[in-house]
Short mmCIF file of N, CA and C in Angstrom, two decimals:
data_model
loop_
_atom_site.label_atom_id
_atom_site.label_comp_id
_atom_site.label_asym_id
_atom_site.label_seq_id
_atom_site.Cartn_x
_atom_site.Cartn_y
_atom_site.Cartn_z
N MET D 5 -106.41 -157.46 -192.20
CA MET D 5 -106.71 -156.06 -192.02
C MET D 5 -108.22 -155.89 -192.12
N ASP D 6 -108.79 -155.11 -191.20
CA ASP D 6 -110.23 -154.91 -191.19
C ASP D 6 -110.61 -153.50 -191.64
N ARG D 7 -111.90 -153.28 -191.82
CA ARG D 7 -112.42 -152.02 -192.35
C ARG D 7 -112.10 -150.84 -191.42
N GLU D 8 -112.21 -151.03 -190.12
CA GLU D 8 -111.94 -149.94 -189.17
C GLU D 8 -110.47 -149.52 -189.20
N THR D 9 -109.57 -150.47 -189.36
CA THR D 9 -108.15 -150.14 -189.46
C THR D 9 -107.88 -149.29 -190.69
N VAL D 10 -108.52 -149.64 -191.78
CA VAL D 10 -108.35 -148.86 -193.02
C VAL D 10 -108.96 -147.47 -192.85
N LYS D 11 -110.15 -147.38 -192.24
CA LYS D 11 -110.77 -146.08 -192.02
C LYS D 11 -109.93 -145.17 -191.12
N ASN D 12 -109.24 -145.76 -190.15
CA ASN D 12 -108.40 -144.98 -189.25
C ASN D 12 -106.98 -144.83 -189.78
N GLY D 13 -106.74 -145.32 -190.98
CA GLY D 13 -105.42 -145.25 -191.59
C GLY D 13 -105.06 -143.84 -192.03
N ILE D 14 -103.80 -143.66 -192.33
CA ILE D 14 -103.27 -142.35 -192.71
C ILE D 14 -103.97 -141.82 -193.95
N GLU D 15 -104.10 -142.64 -194.97
CA GLU D 15 -104.69 -142.20 -196.24
C GLU D 15 -106.15 -141.77 -196.06
N CYS D 16 -106.94 -142.55 -195.35
CA CYS D 16 -108.35 -142.21 -195.15
C CYS D 16 -108.52 -140.98 -194.28
N ARG D 17 -107.72 -140.86 -193.24
CA ARG D 17 -107.81 -139.67 -192.39
C ARG D 17 -107.44 -138.42 -193.19
N TRP D 18 -106.44 -138.52 -194.07
CA TRP D 18 -106.05 -137.37 -194.90
C TRP D 18 -107.17 -137.01 -195.87
N ARG D 19 -107.78 -138.00 -196.48
CA ARG D 19 -108.89 -137.74 -197.42
C ARG D 19 -110.06 -137.08 -196.69
N MET D 20 -110.42 -137.57 -195.51
CA MET D 20 -111.53 -136.96 -194.76
C MET D 20 -111.19 -135.53 -194.34
N ARG D 21 -109.94 -135.30 -194.00
CA ARG D 21 -109.53 -133.95 -193.64
C ARG D 21 -109.64 -133.01 -194.85
N GLN D 22 -109.28 -133.50 -196.03
CA GLN D 22 -109.41 -132.70 -197.25
C GLN D 22 -110.88 -132.39 -197.51
N ILE D 23 -111.75 -133.37 -197.35
CA ILE D 23 -113.19 -133.17 -197.57
C ILE D 23 -113.73 -132.12 -196.61
N LYS D 24 -113.35 -132.21 -195.34
CA LYS D 24 -113.82 -131.25 -194.35
C LYS D 24 -113.27 -129.85 -194.62
N THR D 25 -112.02 -129.75 -195.03
CA THR D 25 -111.43 -128.45 -195.33
C THR D 25 -112.14 -127.78 -196.50
N TYR D 26 -112.34 -128.52 -197.58
CA TYR D 26 -113.05 -127.96 -198.74
C TYR D 26 -114.49 -127.63 -198.39
N GLY D 27 -115.12 -128.46 -197.57
CA GLY D 27 -116.49 -128.18 -197.15
C GLY D 27 -116.59 -126.91 -196.33
N CYS D 28 -115.65 -126.71 -195.43
CA CYS D 28 -115.65 -125.48 -194.62
C CYS D 28 -115.42 -124.24 -195.49
N LEU D 29 -114.49 -124.34 -196.43
CA LEU D 29 -114.26 -123.22 -197.34
C LEU D 29 -115.50 -122.94 -198.17
N PHE D 30 -116.17 -124.00 -198.60
CA PHE D 30 -117.38 -123.85 -199.39
C PHE D 30 -118.46 -123.11 -198.60
N LEU D 31 -118.55 -123.36 -197.30
CA LEU D 31 -119.57 -122.70 -196.48
C LEU D 31 -119.15 -121.32 -195.99
N LEU D 32 -117.87 -121.13 -195.72
CA LEU D 32 -117.42 -119.85 -195.18
C LEU D 32 -117.46 -118.71 -196.20
N ILE D 33 -117.14 -119.00 -197.43
CA ILE D 33 -117.09 -117.94 -198.44
C ILE D 33 -118.47 -117.35 -198.71
N PRO D 34 -119.54 -118.15 -198.88
CA PRO D 34 -120.86 -117.53 -199.04
C PRO D 34 -121.33 -116.78 -197.79
N VAL D 35 -120.98 -117.28 -196.60
CA VAL D 35 -121.35 -116.56 -195.37
C VAL D 35 -120.64 -115.20 -195.34
N PHE D 36 -119.37 -115.18 -195.71
CA PHE D 36 -118.63 -113.92 -195.79
C PHE D 36 -119.28 -112.99 -196.81
N THR D 37 -119.67 -113.53 -197.95
CA THR D 37 -120.33 -112.73 -198.98
C THR D 37 -121.66 -112.19 -198.47
N LEU D 38 -122.37 -112.97 -197.70
CA LEU D 38 -123.64 -112.52 -197.13
C LEU D 38 -123.42 -111.31 -196.23
N PHE D 39 -122.42 -111.38 -195.36
CA PHE D 39 -122.15 -110.25 -194.47
C PHE D 39 -121.70 -109.02 -195.25
N VAL D 40 -120.87 -109.19 -196.24
CA VAL D 40 -120.43 -108.05 -197.05
C VAL D 40 -121.62 -107.44 -197.78
N ALA D 41 -122.48 -108.27 -198.33
CA ALA D 41 -123.65 -107.76 -199.05
C ALA D 41 -124.60 -107.03 -198.10
N MET D 42 -124.76 -107.55 -196.89
CA MET D 42 -125.67 -106.90 -195.93
C MET D 42 -125.16 -105.53 -195.52
N PHE D 43 -123.86 -105.42 -195.30
CA PHE D 43 -123.32 -104.15 -194.81
C PHE D 43 -122.98 -103.17 -195.93
N SER D 44 -122.95 -103.63 -197.16
CA SER D 44 -122.64 -102.71 -198.25
C SER D 44 -123.89 -102.18 -198.94
N ALA D 45 -125.04 -102.77 -198.65
CA ALA D 45 -126.28 -102.28 -199.25
C ALA D 45 -126.65 -100.95 -198.63
N SER D 46 -127.06 -100.03 -199.47
CA SER D 46 -127.42 -98.70 -199.00
C SER D 46 -128.81 -98.73 -198.40
N GLY D 47 -128.91 -98.53 -197.11
CA GLY D 47 -130.18 -98.61 -196.41
C GLY D 47 -131.04 -97.36 -196.56
N ALA D 48 -130.43 -96.22 -196.88
CA ALA D 48 -131.18 -94.97 -196.98
C ALA D 48 -132.07 -94.94 -198.22
N LYS D 49 -131.65 -95.56 -199.30
CA LYS D 49 -132.39 -95.47 -200.55
C LYS D 49 -133.25 -96.70 -200.82
N LEU D 50 -132.94 -97.81 -200.16
CA LEU D 50 -133.66 -99.05 -200.43
C LEU D 50 -134.53 -99.43 -199.24
N ASN D 51 -135.66 -100.02 -199.54
CA ASN D 51 -136.48 -100.52 -198.44
C ASN D 51 -135.97 -101.91 -198.03
N PRO D 52 -136.37 -102.43 -196.90
CA PRO D 52 -135.85 -103.71 -196.41
C PRO D 52 -136.07 -104.88 -197.38
N ASP D 53 -137.16 -104.85 -198.13
CA ASP D 53 -137.40 -105.95 -199.09
C ASP D 53 -136.35 -105.93 -200.20
N ASP D 54 -135.99 -104.74 -200.67
CA ASP D 54 -134.97 -104.64 -201.72
C ASP D 54 -133.60 -105.07 -201.21
N ILE D 55 -133.29 -104.73 -199.97
CA ILE D 55 -132.01 -105.13 -199.38
C ILE D 55 -131.96 -106.66 -199.25
N ALA D 56 -133.04 -107.26 -198.77
CA ALA D 56 -133.09 -108.72 -198.62
C ALA D 56 -132.94 -109.40 -199.98
N GLU D 57 -133.57 -108.82 -201.01
CA GLU D 57 -133.46 -109.41 -202.35
C GLU D 57 -132.03 -109.31 -202.88
N ALA D 58 -131.37 -108.17 -202.68
CA ALA D 58 -129.99 -107.99 -203.15
C ALA D 58 -129.04 -108.94 -202.42
N VAL D 59 -129.23 -109.07 -201.11
CA VAL D 59 -128.39 -109.96 -200.32
C VAL D 59 -128.63 -111.42 -200.74
N GLY D 60 -129.86 -111.78 -200.95
CA GLY D 60 -130.19 -113.14 -201.37
C GLY D 60 -129.59 -113.49 -202.72
N TRP D 61 -129.70 -112.58 -203.69
CA TRP D 61 -129.14 -112.84 -205.02
C TRP D 61 -127.62 -112.94 -204.97
N SER D 62 -126.97 -112.04 -204.25
CA SER D 62 -125.49 -112.10 -204.22
C SER D 62 -125.01 -113.37 -203.53
N THR D 63 -125.68 -113.77 -202.47
CA THR D 63 -125.30 -115.01 -201.78
C THR D 63 -125.60 -116.21 -202.67
N GLY D 64 -126.72 -116.19 -203.36
CA GLY D 64 -127.06 -117.29 -204.26
C GLY D 64 -126.05 -117.44 -205.39
N TYR D 65 -125.66 -116.32 -205.97
CA TYR D 65 -124.65 -116.37 -207.04
C TYR D 65 -123.32 -116.91 -206.51
N MET D 66 -122.94 -116.51 -205.31
CA MET D 66 -121.68 -117.00 -204.74
C MET D 66 -121.77 -118.50 -204.45
N LEU D 67 -122.91 -118.97 -203.98
CA LEU D 67 -123.07 -120.40 -203.74
C LEU D 67 -122.94 -121.19 -205.03
N ILE D 68 -123.54 -120.70 -206.09
CA ILE D 68 -123.43 -121.38 -207.38
C ILE D 68 -122.00 -121.37 -207.88
N LEU D 69 -121.36 -120.20 -207.82
CA LEU D 69 -119.99 -120.07 -208.30
C LEU D 69 -119.03 -120.97 -207.51
N TYR D 70 -119.12 -120.93 -206.21
CA TYR D 70 -118.21 -121.74 -205.40
C TYR D 70 -118.59 -123.22 -205.41
N SER D 71 -119.82 -123.56 -205.74
CA SER D 71 -120.16 -124.97 -205.95
C SER D 71 -119.42 -125.50 -207.17
N ILE D 72 -119.37 -124.70 -208.21
CA ILE D 72 -118.66 -125.10 -209.42
C ILE D 72 -117.17 -125.25 -209.14
N ILE D 73 -116.63 -124.38 -208.30
CA ILE D 73 -115.19 -124.41 -208.03
C ILE D 73 -114.81 -125.50 -207.04
N TRP D 74 -115.49 -125.61 -205.88
CA TRP D 74 -115.07 -126.48 -204.79
C TRP D 74 -115.65 -127.88 -204.84
N LEU D 75 -116.84 -128.04 -205.39
CA LEU D 75 -117.49 -129.35 -205.37
C LEU D 75 -116.68 -130.45 -206.06
N PRO D 76 -116.00 -130.20 -207.17
CA PRO D 76 -115.18 -131.27 -207.75
C PRO D 76 -114.08 -131.78 -206.82
N PHE D 77 -113.49 -130.91 -206.03
CA PHE D 77 -112.46 -131.34 -205.08
C PHE D 77 -113.06 -132.23 -203.99
N VAL D 78 -114.21 -131.85 -203.49
CA VAL D 78 -114.88 -132.65 -202.47
C VAL D 78 -115.27 -134.01 -203.04
N LEU D 79 -115.85 -134.01 -204.22
CA LEU D 79 -116.29 -135.27 -204.83
C LEU D 79 -115.12 -136.19 -205.16
N TYR D 80 -114.01 -135.62 -205.63
CA TYR D 80 -112.84 -136.43 -205.94
C TYR D 80 -112.30 -137.11 -204.69
N ASN D 81 -112.14 -136.35 -203.60
CA ASN D 81 -111.63 -136.93 -202.36
C ASN D 81 -112.61 -137.94 -201.77
N LEU D 82 -113.88 -137.68 -201.89
CA LEU D 82 -114.89 -138.63 -201.41
C LEU D 82 -114.83 -139.91 -202.24
N TYR D 83 -114.67 -139.77 -203.55
CA TYR D 83 -114.54 -140.94 -204.42
C TYR D 83 -113.33 -141.78 -204.04
N ARG D 84 -112.18 -141.13 -203.83
CA ARG D 84 -110.96 -141.86 -203.47
C ARG D 84 -111.08 -142.53 -202.11
N TYR D 85 -111.73 -141.86 -201.17
CA TYR D 85 -111.97 -142.43 -199.84
C TYR D 85 -112.84 -143.68 -199.95
N ARG D 86 -113.95 -143.57 -200.66
CA ARG D 86 -114.87 -144.71 -200.80
C ARG D 86 -114.21 -145.85 -201.58
N GLN D 87 -113.41 -145.52 -202.57
CA GLN D 87 -112.71 -146.54 -203.35
C GLN D 87 -111.79 -147.36 -202.46
N LEU D 88 -111.07 -146.69 -201.59
CA LEU D 88 -110.16 -147.40 -200.68
C LEU D 88 -110.94 -148.26 -199.69
N ILE D 89 -111.99 -147.71 -199.10
CA ILE D 89 -112.79 -148.44 -198.12
C ILE D 89 -113.45 -149.67 -198.76
N ASN D 90 -113.95 -149.53 -199.97
CA ASN D 90 -114.67 -150.63 -200.62
C ASN D 90 -113.74 -151.69 -201.21
N ASN D 91 -112.53 -151.33 -201.59
CA ASN D 91 -111.65 -152.27 -202.30
C ASN D 91 -110.47 -152.77 -201.49
N TYR D 92 -110.36 -152.42 -200.23
CA TYR D 92 -109.19 -152.82 -199.45
C TYR D 92 -108.96 -154.33 -199.39
N PRO D 93 -110.00 -155.18 -199.43
CA PRO D 93 -109.71 -156.62 -199.40
C PRO D 93 -108.94 -157.11 -200.64
N ASN D 94 -108.99 -156.36 -201.73
CA ASN D 94 -108.30 -156.75 -202.96
C ASN D 94 -106.82 -156.37 -202.95
N TYR D 95 -106.39 -155.62 -201.95
CA TYR D 95 -105.01 -155.14 -201.90
C TYR D 95 -104.19 -156.01 -200.96
N THR D 96 -102.88 -156.02 -201.16
CA THR D 96 -102.00 -156.78 -200.28
C THR D 96 -101.35 -155.85 -199.26
N VAL D 97 -101.08 -156.38 -198.08
CA VAL D 97 -100.50 -155.60 -196.99
C VAL D 97 -98.99 -155.80 -197.00
N HIS D 98 -98.24 -154.70 -196.88
CA HIS D 98 -96.78 -154.74 -196.86
C HIS D 98 -96.26 -153.75 -195.83
N SER D 99 -95.04 -153.97 -195.38
CA SER D 99 -94.35 -153.01 -194.53
C SER D 99 -93.24 -152.38 -195.36
N VAL D 100 -93.19 -151.07 -195.37
CA VAL D 100 -92.18 -150.35 -196.14
C VAL D 100 -91.55 -149.27 -195.26
N VAL D 101 -90.39 -148.81 -195.67
CA VAL D 101 -89.69 -147.74 -194.95
C VAL D 101 -89.83 -146.46 -195.77
N LEU D 102 -90.24 -145.39 -195.12
CA LEU D 102 -90.37 -144.09 -195.78
C LEU D 102 -89.01 -143.39 -195.70
N ASP D 103 -88.15 -143.67 -196.68
CA ASP D 103 -86.79 -143.14 -196.60
C ASP D 103 -86.36 -142.30 -197.81
N LYS D 104 -87.18 -142.19 -198.84
CA LYS D 104 -86.81 -141.41 -200.02
C LYS D 104 -87.86 -140.33 -200.27
N PRO D 105 -87.75 -139.17 -199.59
CA PRO D 105 -88.75 -138.11 -199.76
C PRO D 105 -88.51 -137.29 -201.04
N HIS D 106 -89.60 -136.80 -201.59
CA HIS D 106 -89.57 -135.92 -202.76
C HIS D 106 -90.63 -134.86 -202.56
N THR D 107 -90.39 -133.66 -203.07
CA THR D 107 -91.40 -132.61 -202.98
C THR D 107 -92.41 -132.78 -204.10
N SER D 108 -93.65 -132.44 -203.80
CA SER D 108 -94.74 -132.59 -204.75
C SER D 108 -94.88 -131.34 -205.60
N PHE D 109 -95.17 -131.53 -206.87
CA PHE D 109 -95.38 -130.40 -207.77
C PHE D 109 -96.81 -129.86 -207.64
N LEU D 110 -97.80 -130.74 -207.57
CA LEU D 110 -99.18 -130.31 -207.51
C LEU D 110 -99.60 -129.82 -206.12
N TYR D 111 -99.17 -130.53 -205.09
CA TYR D 111 -99.50 -130.13 -203.72
C TYR D 111 -98.31 -129.36 -203.16
N LYS D 112 -98.39 -128.06 -203.24
CA LYS D 112 -97.28 -127.22 -202.80
C LYS D 112 -96.97 -127.45 -201.32
N ASN D 113 -95.70 -127.46 -201.00
CA ASN D 113 -95.20 -127.64 -199.64
C ASN D 113 -95.51 -129.03 -199.07
N SER D 114 -95.82 -129.98 -199.91
CA SER D 114 -96.08 -131.34 -199.46
C SER D 114 -95.00 -132.28 -199.97
N VAL D 115 -94.86 -133.40 -199.27
CA VAL D 115 -93.81 -134.36 -199.59
C VAL D 115 -94.44 -135.74 -199.77
N TYR D 116 -93.94 -136.46 -200.76
CA TYR D 116 -94.32 -137.86 -200.93
C TYR D 116 -93.05 -138.70 -200.84
N PHE D 117 -93.22 -139.98 -200.64
CA PHE D 117 -92.09 -140.89 -200.53
C PHE D 117 -92.12 -141.91 -201.65
N THR D 118 -90.94 -142.31 -202.10
CA THR D 118 -90.82 -143.42 -203.03
C THR D 118 -90.45 -144.64 -202.19
N VAL D 119 -91.25 -145.70 -202.29
CA VAL D 119 -91.04 -146.89 -201.47
C VAL D 119 -90.89 -148.11 -202.37
N ARG D 120 -90.26 -149.14 -201.81
CA ARG D 120 -90.10 -150.41 -202.52
C ARG D 120 -91.01 -151.44 -201.87
N VAL D 121 -91.89 -151.99 -202.67
CA VAL D 121 -92.83 -153.02 -202.20
C VAL D 121 -92.25 -154.38 -202.56
N ASP D 122 -92.08 -155.23 -201.58
CA ASP D 122 -91.49 -156.57 -201.76
C ASP D 122 -90.07 -156.51 -202.30
N GLY D 123 -89.41 -155.40 -202.16
CA GLY D 123 -88.03 -155.28 -202.60
C GLY D 123 -87.85 -155.22 -204.10
N LYS D 124 -88.94 -155.15 -204.86
CA LYS D 124 -88.80 -155.14 -206.31
C LYS D 124 -89.56 -154.03 -207.01
N THR D 125 -90.71 -153.64 -206.53
CA THR D 125 -91.54 -152.64 -207.18
C THR D 125 -91.37 -151.29 -206.48
N THR D 126 -91.07 -150.26 -207.25
CA THR D 126 -90.93 -148.91 -206.71
C THR D 126 -92.20 -148.13 -206.99
N VAL D 127 -92.80 -147.57 -205.93
CA VAL D 127 -94.07 -146.86 -206.04
C VAL D 127 -93.99 -145.58 -205.22
N ASP D 128 -94.67 -144.53 -205.68
CA ASP D 128 -94.76 -143.28 -204.94
C ASP D 128 -96.02 -143.26 -204.08
N THR D 129 -95.89 -142.71 -202.88
CA THR D 129 -97.05 -142.53 -202.01
C THR D 129 -97.79 -141.26 -202.41
N THR D 130 -98.91 -141.03 -201.79
CA THR D 130 -99.63 -139.77 -201.96
C THR D 130 -98.89 -138.69 -201.16
N PRO D 131 -98.85 -137.44 -201.64
CA PRO D 131 -98.14 -136.38 -200.90
C PRO D 131 -98.91 -135.93 -199.67
N LEU D 132 -98.84 -136.72 -198.61
CA LEU D 132 -99.60 -136.46 -197.39
C LEU D 132 -98.83 -135.68 -196.35
N PHE D 133 -97.54 -135.55 -196.51
CA PHE D 133 -96.68 -135.05 -195.45
C PHE D 133 -96.24 -133.61 -195.71
N SER D 134 -96.22 -132.83 -194.63
CA SER D 134 -95.83 -131.44 -194.74
C SER D 134 -95.40 -130.93 -193.37
N ASP D 135 -94.61 -129.89 -193.37
CA ASP D 135 -94.24 -129.24 -192.12
C ASP D 135 -94.98 -127.92 -191.96
N GLY D 136 -96.05 -127.75 -192.71
CA GLY D 136 -96.84 -126.52 -192.66
C GLY D 136 -97.61 -126.39 -191.36
N LEU D 137 -98.21 -125.25 -191.19
CA LEU D 137 -98.93 -124.92 -189.96
C LEU D 137 -100.12 -125.86 -189.71
N PHE D 138 -100.87 -126.19 -190.74
CA PHE D 138 -102.07 -127.00 -190.57
C PHE D 138 -101.91 -128.43 -191.08
N SER D 139 -100.69 -128.91 -191.17
CA SER D 139 -100.48 -130.26 -191.71
C SER D 139 -100.93 -131.32 -190.71
N ALA D 140 -101.52 -132.37 -191.25
CA ALA D 140 -102.00 -133.47 -190.40
C ALA D 140 -100.88 -134.45 -190.07
N PHE D 141 -99.98 -134.65 -191.03
CA PHE D 141 -98.89 -135.60 -190.86
C PHE D 141 -97.58 -134.90 -191.18
N THR D 142 -96.74 -134.73 -190.16
CA THR D 142 -95.49 -134.00 -190.35
C THR D 142 -94.41 -134.92 -190.90
N LEU D 143 -93.50 -134.32 -191.60
CA LEU D 143 -92.40 -135.06 -192.21
C LEU D 143 -91.51 -135.68 -191.15
N ASP D 144 -91.24 -134.95 -190.08
CA ASP D 144 -90.39 -135.47 -189.01
C ASP D 144 -90.98 -136.70 -188.33
N GLU D 145 -92.29 -136.75 -188.27
CA GLU D 145 -92.98 -137.85 -187.59
C GLU D 145 -92.89 -139.16 -188.39
N TYR D 146 -92.78 -139.06 -189.71
CA TYR D 146 -92.84 -140.26 -190.55
C TYR D 146 -91.57 -140.56 -191.34
N ALA D 147 -90.68 -139.60 -191.53
CA ALA D 147 -89.47 -139.83 -192.33
C ALA D 147 -88.59 -140.88 -191.65
N GLY D 148 -88.20 -141.89 -192.41
CA GLY D 148 -87.35 -142.96 -191.91
C GLY D 148 -88.07 -144.03 -191.11
N LYS D 149 -89.37 -143.91 -190.97
CA LYS D 149 -90.15 -144.87 -190.18
C LYS D 149 -90.70 -145.98 -191.07
N THR D 150 -91.00 -147.10 -190.45
CA THR D 150 -91.62 -148.22 -191.15
C THR D 150 -93.13 -148.10 -190.99
N VAL D 151 -93.84 -148.22 -192.10
CA VAL D 151 -95.29 -148.12 -192.09
C VAL D 151 -95.90 -149.31 -192.82
N ARG D 152 -97.16 -149.62 -192.46
CA ARG D 152 -97.90 -150.63 -193.21
C ARG D 152 -98.64 -149.93 -194.34
N VAL D 153 -98.63 -150.56 -195.49
CA VAL D 153 -99.33 -150.02 -196.65
C VAL D 153 -100.18 -151.10 -197.29
N LEU D 154 -101.20 -150.66 -197.99
CA LEU D 154 -101.96 -151.54 -198.86
C LEU D 154 -101.48 -151.28 -200.27
N TYR D 155 -101.16 -152.34 -201.00
CA TYR D 155 -100.62 -152.18 -202.35
C TYR D 155 -101.64 -152.70 -203.36
N ASP D 156 -101.99 -151.85 -204.30
CA ASP D 156 -102.89 -152.20 -205.39
C ASP D 156 -102.02 -152.50 -206.61
N GLU D 157 -101.87 -153.77 -206.92
CA GLU D 157 -101.01 -154.17 -208.04
C GLU D 157 -101.55 -153.69 -209.38
N GLU D 158 -102.85 -153.67 -209.53
CA GLU D 158 -103.46 -153.28 -210.80
C GLU D 158 -103.14 -151.82 -211.15
N LYS D 159 -103.25 -150.93 -210.18
CA LYS D 159 -102.99 -149.50 -210.41
C LYS D 159 -101.58 -149.10 -210.00
N GLU D 160 -100.85 -150.01 -209.39
CA GLU D 160 -99.51 -149.75 -208.87
C GLU D 160 -99.51 -148.53 -207.94
N LYS D 161 -100.40 -148.57 -206.94
CA LYS D 161 -100.51 -147.52 -205.94
C LYS D 161 -100.39 -148.13 -204.55
N VAL D 162 -99.85 -147.32 -203.64
CA VAL D 162 -99.82 -147.72 -202.24
C VAL D 162 -100.67 -146.75 -201.43
N TYR D 163 -101.30 -147.29 -200.41
CA TYR D 163 -102.13 -146.50 -199.49
C TYR D 163 -101.58 -146.70 -198.10
N LEU D 164 -101.14 -145.63 -197.46
CA LEU D 164 -100.55 -145.73 -196.15
C LEU D 164 -101.60 -145.98 -195.09
N ILE D 165 -101.31 -146.93 -194.19
CA ILE D 165 -102.25 -147.29 -193.14
C ILE D 165 -101.80 -146.77 -191.79
N ASP D 166 -100.69 -147.26 -191.28
CA ASP D 166 -100.23 -146.82 -189.97
C ASP D 166 -98.74 -147.14 -189.79
N LYS D 167 -98.17 -146.55 -188.74
CA LYS D 167 -96.77 -146.84 -188.40
C LYS D 167 -96.69 -148.19 -187.73
N VAL D 168 -95.59 -148.89 -187.99
CA VAL D 168 -95.37 -150.18 -187.36
C VAL D 168 -94.65 -149.98 -186.05
#
């Protein structure tokens, strides 16, 4: 297995999608705040310099606030993405069948699978699958299918790569 295959794998694509989604939310909310601040400032009583200062402060506060809220999610997904890319040679490649779905508690409306690696070890996948409107990987597309995974024996985790 090579680096490009891992980068184009299911797990890495899902992580990059999460990073992009959180990044877009991080940028859209301050832009929305900027427009609200611009149109809610009273122009009759304030001169343009005061309006610019009020808009700048409100946007700055929102950037700081949403950095505190969203940045940990971006950093966590980036860390997991880099960890997989850098450590994939240490993992073993297996083919498993995605046949035991379970709903995720933390990721609402998402499904993970319990798989058997080498017929002896039972491991849960990451909850990547959903039938939601913006889901990247649908349950119908992967349920009951055979996929290649990378198995990390030390952490007892599997990382989905692609369908066989």
